[in-house]
Amino acid sequence: MTSTAPEAQQGHDAGNDAGEQPHSWQQRLRRFGHSPRPGTGLRERLIPPYTRPGGQFWDVLGVPPTLAGHLVRWSAWGGPLLVALVAGVLRFWNLGSPKAVIFDETYYAKDAWALVNQGYEGAWPKDVDKLILKDPSSVDIPVDPGYVVHPPVGKWIIGFGEQVFGFTPFGWRFMVALLGTISVLMLCRIGRRLFRSTFLGCLAGTLLAVDGLHFVMSRTALLDLVLMFFVLAAFGCLLIDRDWARRRLAAALPVDEDGVLRPDAHVAETLRLGWRPWRITAGVMLGLAFATKWNGLYILAAFGVMAVLWDVGARRTAGAPQPYRAVVLRDLLPAFVSTVPVAIGTYLVSWTGWIVTDKGYYRNWAATEGKGGSWTWLPDWLRSLWHYEHQVYEFHVGLTSGHTYQSNPWSWIVLGRPVSYFYEEKTGCATSETGKCAREVLAIGTPLLWWAGCVALLYVLWRWFFRRDWRAGAIACGVAAGWVPWFFYQERTIFLFYAVVFVPFLCLAVTMMIGALLGPAAGTGTKRELGLSTGDPTGERRRTLGAIAAGVLVLLVVWNFVYFWPLYTGTSLPENSWRDRMWLDSWV
């Protein structure tokens, strides 16, 4: 096969050779038929090609060339769709079990039901969960407004599933499971575009499909999976926008007499990239993320910086001698306008249900307690909303009450303290040595995947710092945006399941490491640079060993997911089997 390894992808933005011209002796020899040594041209650095399985691969399988071409084209979408189908079957299987209101579903499922029926959250009475499970039609939606501490988008989404499938565990989990499944499809396509490899893209999606934390969060009506979905969608939109902008630059650059694209300082510094719909779409996605949970704001800031740096790299590669100055003059303001105001506008629109009613919590604050002051020229609904947001902020930063399953963000990456969403113990279990059986839904990542992710993150940082690989920087940005902000609130009551926001990027990091284990295929530019030409037995042996190591790692991750399956789904286990899965004391 052609290379699937990250080293074989031509994705660097380092443009030190962007201005190289053929030597004069090469120009003189062209008249005698001389061809320059093939290398990575400017066009390939601006728009890296996708890898394709080589002819030898199809010959081994006995596939004729015409059919091979069809399979390659089909796999670009067929592979990701197949991975997503498997992920969907896993996530929707027995979705209504356990038939219980587990963990924080007690807040979001009920708030979502009130929101889609009356436009604002109600003040639900205590101990109403059992009545809902027994007969939801007998439970009235409270008219009095409830005090809620998260924006409404995630609850609107949960409520859509309840509207279709009823006020039941399956109903309030349906939309989250659907977004979890679609996120696997998105990661396949994002990984394919990032690594320029369908194989690596599908591998990244597969790893996400078998991650325990993503799986459990896809089957639970909480907000964090919804937040993850919009963050991943925004990243994908920015990735498409990056390719779009670089194609625009490539189309504007001059071509020499041999048809080779050449850098041009004037074009690279002055070209206006114009309308960028994918960047605006990313702004909408980031606004929806922010309108699901407030930590989406940090991700908005991080992705904004990342996108601007991508523009810098593109203009540098195209030949701009001062790429930062060019970006400040040409790209910075449009980038800001297409993301930040769009995200804020999206956030405000998400509160429409609360705005159009006069019964929402704090809805009439500006007309009562908030009369007077220097901001009365603003609409009452906006001042009331601002007051509400301020009160919610005070609540969040002051939330320091202890919880059995709280954890420090330092421990998340090694799964130090997972969260038990549901636990039930029964006696009289004939298959148990102790006579007891246990059912649990444990929000924990697939351990071997996360522990491999620790090594992968170090590899990604190394590639970013020392190899100037933009893809590694993008992955690191995604992980940092979802993880680092929590270190500023270590005194606050926080939980491991917040980490689901950066799980897709952790899977991309592991995928990048696996690509490095596989190594470059025969005949790639990187292989020639390493002195491993086609047919070199040393190179073939290295690639075979790399493929074995990568395959073993992936199989171990899949096995680990299967082994922990009972803890992800609330399947009854003999107590001794349950304890066998408590690998660390802190998991109990």
XYZ file of C-alpha atoms in Angstrom:
588
model
C 0.000 0.000 0.000
C 1.054 3.570 -0.356
C 2.080 5.130 2.887
C -0.403 5.808 5.611
C 2.217 7.087 8.010
C 2.227 10.707 9.095
C 5.836 11.062 7.928
C 4.731 10.291 4.394
C 2.143 13.060 4.287
C 3.246 16.362 2.798
C 1.594 18.654 5.310
C 4.293 20.929 6.698
C 3.822 24.658 6.634
C 7.533 25.272 7.047
C 8.255 27.080 3.800
C 12.026 27.551 3.869
C 12.283 25.958 0.431
C 9.264 27.753 -0.970
C 11.367 30.119 -2.935
C 13.820 27.581 -4.442
C 14.349 27.915 -8.185
C 15.996 25.298 -10.443
C 19.763 25.660 -10.677
C 21.064 27.152 -13.903
C 22.728 23.880 -14.935
C 19.359 22.148 -14.586
C 17.796 24.756 -16.827
C 20.493 24.261 -19.452
C 20.132 20.489 -19.355
C 16.387 20.617 -19.906
C 16.949 21.048 -23.639
C 18.603 17.616 -23.600
C 15.647 15.991 -21.832
C 16.779 16.405 -18.220
C 13.969 16.207 -15.649
C 14.434 17.560 -12.140
C 14.515 14.954 -9.382
C 10.952 14.458 -8.130
C 10.277 16.003 -4.768
C 7.609 17.780 -2.835
C 6.527 20.665 -5.001
C 4.783 23.811 -3.907
C 1.408 22.560 -5.098
C 1.756 19.386 -3.031
C 2.736 21.400 0.032
C -0.259 23.683 -0.350
C -2.681 20.908 -1.308
C -1.275 17.532 -0.185
C -2.655 14.604 -2.200
C -4.486 11.711 -0.601
C -2.625 8.419 -0.362
C -3.898 5.520 -2.447
C -3.181 1.794 -2.192
C -0.475 0.853 -4.673
C -0.837 -1.593 -7.517
C 1.034 -4.298 -5.610
C -1.619 -4.248 -2.892
C -4.420 -4.871 -5.385
C -2.364 -7.521 -7.213
C -2.014 -9.476 -3.968
C -5.782 -9.347 -3.495
C -6.394 -10.243 -7.132
C -8.444 -7.093 -7.786
C -8.372 -5.764 -11.370
C -7.345 -2.102 -11.832
C -10.810 -0.853 -12.844
C -12.468 -2.360 -9.789
C -9.592 -1.127 -7.620
C -10.285 2.434 -8.749
C -13.954 2.103 -7.863
C -13.092 0.675 -4.436
C -10.719 3.540 -3.701
C -13.382 6.103 -4.577
C -16.042 4.206 -2.610
C -13.852 3.861 0.468
C -13.622 7.638 0.977
C -17.220 7.600 2.226
C -17.967 3.894 2.415
C -15.273 3.211 5.008
C -16.375 5.995 7.390
C -20.050 5.057 6.950
C -19.296 1.429 7.795
C -17.398 2.430 10.946
C -20.254 4.762 11.933
C -22.786 1.987 11.349
C -20.951 -0.291 13.773
C -20.692 2.546 16.287
C -24.410 3.255 15.945
C -25.397 -0.368 16.505
C -23.293 -0.434 19.665
C -24.727 2.814 20.969
C -28.400 2.173 20.209
C -28.415 -1.443 21.361
C -30.639 -1.663 24.453
C -30.380 2.121 24.841
C -33.238 2.292 27.330
C -31.302 0.177 29.849
C -30.893 0.758 32.666
C -34.475 1.922 32.975
C -33.557 4.566 35.491
C -32.713 8.225 35.806
C -28.947 7.883 36.081
C -26.620 10.503 37.531
C -27.289 14.029 36.160
C -30.057 12.839 33.869
C -32.224 13.865 36.797
C -31.573 17.476 35.763
C -31.204 17.499 32.007
C -33.918 15.019 31.013
C -36.570 16.939 32.966
C -35.292 20.382 31.968
C -35.310 19.285 28.332
C -38.905 18.070 28.592
C -40.031 21.380 30.072
C -38.005 23.386 27.546
C -39.474 21.782 24.420
C -42.999 21.984 25.804
C -43.093 25.497 27.261
C -39.870 27.271 26.249
C -38.277 27.460 29.694
C -37.145 25.068 32.409
C -39.486 24.380 35.318
C -38.944 23.890 39.045
C -39.510 20.145 39.344
C -40.547 18.701 42.703
C -38.220 16.322 44.510
C -38.634 12.562 44.158
C -40.514 12.893 40.875
C -38.125 10.580 38.992
C -39.892 7.385 40.084
C -43.231 8.743 38.919
C -41.749 9.642 35.542
C -40.363 6.130 35.076
C -43.663 4.573 36.132
C -46.037 6.749 34.088
C -44.649 9.946 32.519
C -48.102 10.980 31.301
C -49.229 11.387 34.891
C -46.529 13.965 35.678
C -47.374 17.591 34.949
C -44.715 20.006 33.767
C -44.169 22.633 36.474
C -45.217 26.140 35.506
C -42.927 27.859 37.999
C -39.518 28.600 36.451
C -36.493 26.592 37.565
C -33.023 27.919 38.236
C -30.652 26.247 35.763
C -26.921 26.802 35.384
C -26.262 25.766 31.779
C -27.334 27.331 28.461
C -30.215 25.681 26.623
C -28.881 24.113 23.393
C -27.949 20.732 24.848
C -31.330 20.487 26.552
C -33.156 21.463 23.367
C -31.383 18.611 21.596
C -32.227 16.100 24.325
C -35.808 17.365 24.224
C -36.143 16.652 20.489
C -35.644 12.976 21.211
C -38.216 13.130 24.002
C -40.723 14.743 21.687
C -40.383 11.867 19.211
C -39.926 8.871 21.500
C -41.554 10.036 24.706
C -40.499 11.079 28.171
C -38.628 7.812 28.765
C -34.986 6.752 29.171
C -34.817 5.809 25.474
C -36.405 9.119 24.511
C -34.065 11.360 26.459
C -30.982 9.349 25.399
C -31.861 9.048 21.710
C -30.451 12.333 20.382
C -27.252 12.014 22.404
C -26.717 8.513 20.969
C -27.368 9.880 17.485
C -24.815 12.682 17.929
C -22.333 10.178 19.343
C -22.741 8.031 16.244
C -22.440 10.972 13.854
C -19.327 12.155 15.697
C -17.657 8.829 14.831
C -18.462 9.451 11.162
C -17.137 12.999 11.420
C -13.888 11.855 13.005
C -13.338 9.324 10.212
C -13.675 12.089 7.646
C -11.658 14.576 9.716
C -8.872 12.049 10.220
C -8.895 11.270 6.497
C -8.503 14.945 5.607
C -5.938 15.573 8.337
C -3.680 12.616 7.482
C -4.625 12.418 3.789
C -5.371 8.736 4.342
C -8.726 6.945 4.332
C -7.187 4.116 6.338
C -5.956 6.384 9.143
C -9.220 8.325 9.122
C -11.250 5.153 9.586
C -8.816 4.000 12.263
C -9.351 7.230 14.229
C -13.121 6.765 13.991
C -12.810 3.140 15.081
C -10.827 4.142 18.155
C -13.523 6.667 19.042
C -16.213 4.031 18.497
C -14.571 1.730 21.071
C -13.665 4.366 23.642
C -15.577 3.648 26.827
C -16.055 7.250 27.935
C -17.403 8.349 24.561
C -19.597 5.241 24.486
C -21.105 5.809 27.935
C -21.611 9.514 27.311
C -23.337 8.637 24.001
C -25.846 6.586 25.999
C -26.524 9.105 28.754
C -28.581 12.309 28.600
C -25.866 14.706 29.734
C -24.585 17.850 28.011
C -20.905 17.010 27.570
C -21.321 14.700 24.576
C -23.378 17.398 22.856
C -20.598 19.902 23.551
C -18.037 17.460 22.137
C -20.107 17.057 18.979
C -20.174 20.782 18.209
C -16.476 21.190 19.052
C -15.561 18.377 16.667
C -17.860 19.793 13.984
C -16.195 23.207 14.343
C -12.752 21.623 14.011
C -13.863 19.807 10.867
C -15.232 23.023 9.362
C -11.967 24.843 10.052
C -10.046 21.985 8.476
C -12.127 22.223 5.306
C -11.678 26.005 5.347
C -7.913 25.523 5.596
C -7.871 23.407 2.446
C -10.201 25.839 0.688
C -7.947 28.815 1.446
C -4.828 26.983 0.293
C -6.502 25.972 -2.956
C -7.385 29.615 -3.501
C -3.758 30.595 -2.975
C -2.525 27.838 -5.280
C -4.928 28.967 -8.008
C -3.573 32.529 -7.818
C 0.152 31.657 -7.894
C 2.093 31.725 -11.188
C 3.092 28.596 -13.090
C 6.468 28.383 -14.874
C 7.134 27.105 -18.390
C 7.266 23.515 -17.133
C 3.857 23.797 -15.497
C 5.380 23.917 -12.007
C 3.714 26.136 -9.434
C 6.024 28.843 -8.163
C 5.859 31.037 -5.037
C 5.097 34.702 -5.474
C 5.623 37.215 -2.704
C 3.153 39.743 -4.093
C 0.316 37.239 -4.462
C 1.051 35.608 -1.108
C 0.967 38.920 0.752
C -1.856 40.748 -1.014
C -4.395 38.134 -2.117
C -7.730 38.524 -0.359
C -9.316 35.148 0.234
C -12.828 36.573 0.275
C -15.963 34.734 1.322
C -15.121 31.747 3.549
C -18.378 29.917 4.279
C -16.758 27.051 6.178
C -15.198 29.460 8.652
C -18.602 31.057 9.250
C -20.075 27.584 9.738
C -17.344 26.910 12.272
C -18.415 30.090 14.077
C -21.977 28.754 14.264
C -20.747 25.403 15.594
C -18.609 27.123 18.223
C -21.587 29.271 19.195
C -23.675 26.127 19.661
C -20.857 24.630 21.739
C -20.762 27.743 23.922
C -24.572 27.605 24.124
C -24.358 24.049 25.453
C -21.735 24.572 28.155
C -19.697 27.652 28.878
C -16.299 25.997 28.525
C -16.998 26.219 24.793
C -15.690 29.790 25.126
C -12.156 28.539 25.758
C -12.388 26.316 22.704
C -13.610 29.264 20.622
C -10.498 31.224 21.613
C -8.103 28.326 21.011
C -9.552 27.411 17.618
C -9.533 31.064 16.579
C -5.798 31.325 17.225
C -5.194 28.006 15.483
C -7.078 29.092 12.359
C -5.098 32.346 12.137
C -1.818 30.431 12.445
C -2.966 28.169 9.633
C -3.373 31.277 7.461
C 0.139 32.339 8.413
C 1.495 28.975 7.327
C -0.390 29.096 4.036
C 0.917 32.547 3.109
C 4.454 31.612 4.154
C 4.350 28.500 1.965
C 2.998 30.582 -0.933
C 6.058 32.841 -0.675
C 5.145 35.711 1.665
C 8.364 37.087 3.219
C 6.337 38.571 6.111
C 3.416 36.171 6.555
C 2.336 37.471 9.966
C 2.066 41.002 8.636
C 0.110 39.750 5.635
C -2.329 37.863 7.850
C -2.815 40.850 10.141
C -3.605 43.066 7.160
C -5.679 40.627 5.091
C -7.081 37.846 7.266
C -7.284 38.786 10.932
C -10.378 40.997 10.844
C -12.388 38.685 8.546
C -11.400 35.722 10.743
C -12.629 37.520 13.852
C -15.895 38.650 12.267
C -16.697 35.214 10.875
C -16.218 33.451 14.214
C -16.620 35.564 17.351
C -19.687 37.721 16.451
C -21.256 34.718 14.710
C -20.728 32.572 17.810
C -22.148 35.247 20.125
C -25.148 35.756 17.846
C -25.760 32.001 17.804
C -25.579 31.943 21.580
C -28.199 34.684 21.918
C -30.521 32.990 19.438
C -30.329 29.814 21.513
C -32.099 31.661 24.342
C -35.135 32.471 22.171
C -37.461 30.250 24.203
C -36.546 32.108 27.383
C -36.694 35.524 25.675
C -40.177 35.169 24.192
C -41.746 34.043 27.462
C -42.300 36.146 30.553
C -42.045 33.196 32.948
C -38.417 32.169 32.665
C -36.154 32.419 35.694
C -34.927 36.045 36.079
C -36.810 36.888 32.865
C -38.349 40.044 34.382
C -35.393 41.044 36.534
C -34.684 44.234 34.510
C -38.249 45.461 35.024
C -38.261 44.745 38.770
C -35.077 44.469 40.847
C -32.895 45.765 37.995
C -34.609 49.125 37.449
C -32.379 52.142 36.978
C -28.662 52.303 36.348
C -26.623 53.320 33.327
C -27.604 50.399 31.096
C -31.333 51.063 30.820
C -30.942 51.905 27.140
C -30.468 48.190 26.486
C -33.543 45.970 25.977
C -34.927 44.565 29.226
C -34.535 40.981 28.045
C -30.825 41.522 27.359
C -30.185 43.093 30.779
C -32.141 40.309 32.455
C -30.162 37.704 30.565
C -26.878 39.360 31.506
C -27.903 39.331 35.174
C -28.862 35.666 34.899
C -25.515 34.836 33.308
C -23.651 36.686 36.039
C -25.495 34.718 38.735
C -24.726 31.456 36.956
C -21.038 32.388 36.694
C -20.919 33.040 40.420
C -22.478 29.643 40.991
C -19.976 27.810 38.808
C -16.820 29.375 40.223
C -18.113 28.891 43.765
C -19.068 25.234 43.332
C -16.630 23.644 45.781
C -18.871 21.245 47.681
C -17.315 17.790 47.821
C -18.518 14.855 45.751
C -17.670 11.170 45.932
C -16.576 11.037 42.294
C -14.904 14.398 41.837
C -11.368 14.332 40.445
C -8.465 16.610 39.669
C -7.817 17.233 35.958
C -4.240 15.987 36.405
C -5.662 12.493 36.911
C -8.016 12.465 33.925
C -5.539 11.345 31.276
C -4.693 8.195 33.293
C -8.348 7.611 34.307
C -7.594 8.169 37.964
C -11.169 8.563 39.218
C -14.046 7.555 36.914
C -17.665 8.378 37.709
C -20.240 5.736 38.571
C -23.530 6.775 36.934
C -25.527 3.781 38.110
C -24.918 0.923 40.540
C -27.204 -1.858 41.652
C -26.363 -4.902 43.747
C -28.420 -8.066 44.082
C -28.097 -11.109 46.299
C -28.879 -14.705 45.424
C -26.682 -14.702 42.314
C -25.976 -18.373 41.560
C -22.980 -17.677 39.280
C -21.141 -15.565 41.859
C -18.689 -16.912 44.395
C -20.029 -14.433 46.948
C -23.687 -14.910 46.023
C -23.913 -11.290 44.846
C -24.206 -9.696 41.412
C -23.505 -6.094 40.471
C -24.754 -3.810 37.696
C -22.879 -0.608 37.019
C -22.612 2.109 34.408
C -19.099 3.484 34.859
C -18.021 6.586 32.925
C -14.453 5.560 32.154
C -12.432 5.559 28.978
C -11.082 2.341 27.497
C -7.966 2.070 29.706
C -5.485 0.779 27.125
C -6.562 3.443 24.646
C -6.092 6.248 27.161
C -2.801 4.928 28.476
C -1.537 4.593 24.916
C -2.849 8.141 24.461
C -0.411 9.374 27.115
C 2.489 8.197 24.949
C 0.792 9.455 21.798
C 0.434 12.953 23.237
C 4.174 13.055 23.935
C 4.813 11.957 20.361
C 2.429 14.628 19.033
C 4.178 17.332 21.046
C 7.530 16.132 19.769
C 6.346 16.301 16.163
C 4.920 19.747 16.722
C 7.982 21.249 18.413
C 10.766 19.532 16.516
C 9.246 18.569 13.163
C 6.993 21.613 12.761
C 4.091 19.362 11.816
C 0.904 21.432 11.700
C -1.267 18.334 12.139
C 0.375 17.539 15.444
C -0.182 21.149 16.504
C -3.866 20.924 15.567
C -4.316 17.743 17.614
C -2.490 19.270 20.567
C -4.686 22.363 20.310
C -7.849 20.238 20.448
C -6.663 18.363 23.530
C -5.431 21.498 25.284
C -8.622 23.479 24.546
C -10.770 20.823 26.203
C -8.457 19.968 29.074
C -6.203 22.860 30.133
C -8.967 25.344 31.176
C -10.025 23.006 34.000
C -6.631 23.440 35.651
C -7.670 27.011 36.470
C -10.568 25.660 38.562
C -8.916 22.873 40.529
C -10.749 23.889 43.696
C -14.071 23.487 41.906
C -16.041 20.234 41.933
C -15.175 18.716 38.557
C -15.380 15.233 37.053
C -13.556 12.952 34.648
C -16.434 12.840 32.180
C -15.739 16.476 31.248
C -12.768 15.010 29.346
C -15.073 13.566 26.671
C -14.668 16.906 24.868
C -11.075 16.103 23.907
C -11.475 12.335 23.403
C -11.673 12.669 19.565
C -8.351 14.503 19.559
C -6.835 11.857 21.827
C -7.930 9.262 19.238
C -6.293 11.355 16.507
C -3.081 11.435 18.553
C -3.071 7.643 18.927
C -3.808 7.322 15.208
C -0.868 9.552 14.357
C 1.377 7.422 16.558
C 0.093 4.241 14.901
C 0.803 5.793 11.513
C 4.387 6.343 12.640
C 4.581 2.705 13.797
C 3.419 1.563 10.375
C 6.070 3.652 8.700
C 6.225 4.885 5.110
C 5.447 2.542 2.257
C 7.846 1.622 -0.489
C 8.506 4.308 -3.031
C 7.337 7.306 -1.027
C 9.420 10.426 -0.856
C 10.071 9.969 2.833
C 11.267 6.430 2.241
C 13.777 7.618 -0.327
C 14.969 10.225 2.152
C 15.508 7.446 4.692
C 17.442 5.387 2.180
C 14.743 2.709 2.059
C 14.108 2.300 -1.626
C 11.558 -0.032 -3.139
C 12.525 -3.622 -2.504
C 14.905 -2.778 0.331
C 14.567 -5.762 2.704
C 15.474 -3.598 5.684
C 12.641 -1.221 4.893
C 10.167 -4.039 4.328
C 11.179 -5.681 7.603
C 10.801 -2.392 9.471
C 7.332 -1.869 7.990
C 6.275 -5.444 8.767
C 7.321 -5.106 12.392
C 5.586 -1.729 12.573
C 2.378 -3.187 11.139
C 2.481 -6.015 13.681
C 2.994 -3.589 16.574
C 0.208 -1.304 15.334
C -2.153 -4.234 14.791
C -1.491 -5.645 18.246
C -2.161 -2.253 19.835
C -5.482 -1.810 18.010
C -6.593 -5.368 18.835
C -5.737 -4.854 22.498
C -7.797 -1.661 22.576
C -10.773 -3.442 20.995
C -10.397 -6.363 23.424
C -10.228 -3.922 26.328
C -13.484 -2.293 25.219
C -15.172 -5.701 24.980
C -13.824 -6.674 28.418
C -15.277 -3.540 30.021
C -18.525 -3.734 28.032
C -20.580 -4.871 31.091
C -19.436 -1.774 33.000
C -20.376 0.496 30.116
C -23.869 -0.934 29.636
C -25.017 -1.851 33.147
C -24.889 -5.586 32.410
C -25.177 -7.779 35.493
C -21.894 -9.381 36.583
C -20.951 -11.741 39.411
C -19.360 -9.627 42.108
C -15.980 -11.314 41.675
C -16.034 -10.552 37.911
C -16.970 -6.964 38.668
C -14.045 -6.659 41.083
C -11.679 -8.161 38.494
C -12.435 -5.118 36.348
C -11.580 -2.667 39.114
C -7.949 -2.396 38.012
C -7.244 0.553 40.303
C -8.495 1.065 43.847
C -9.728 4.534 42.888
C -12.179 2.995 40.415
C -14.327 1.524 43.171
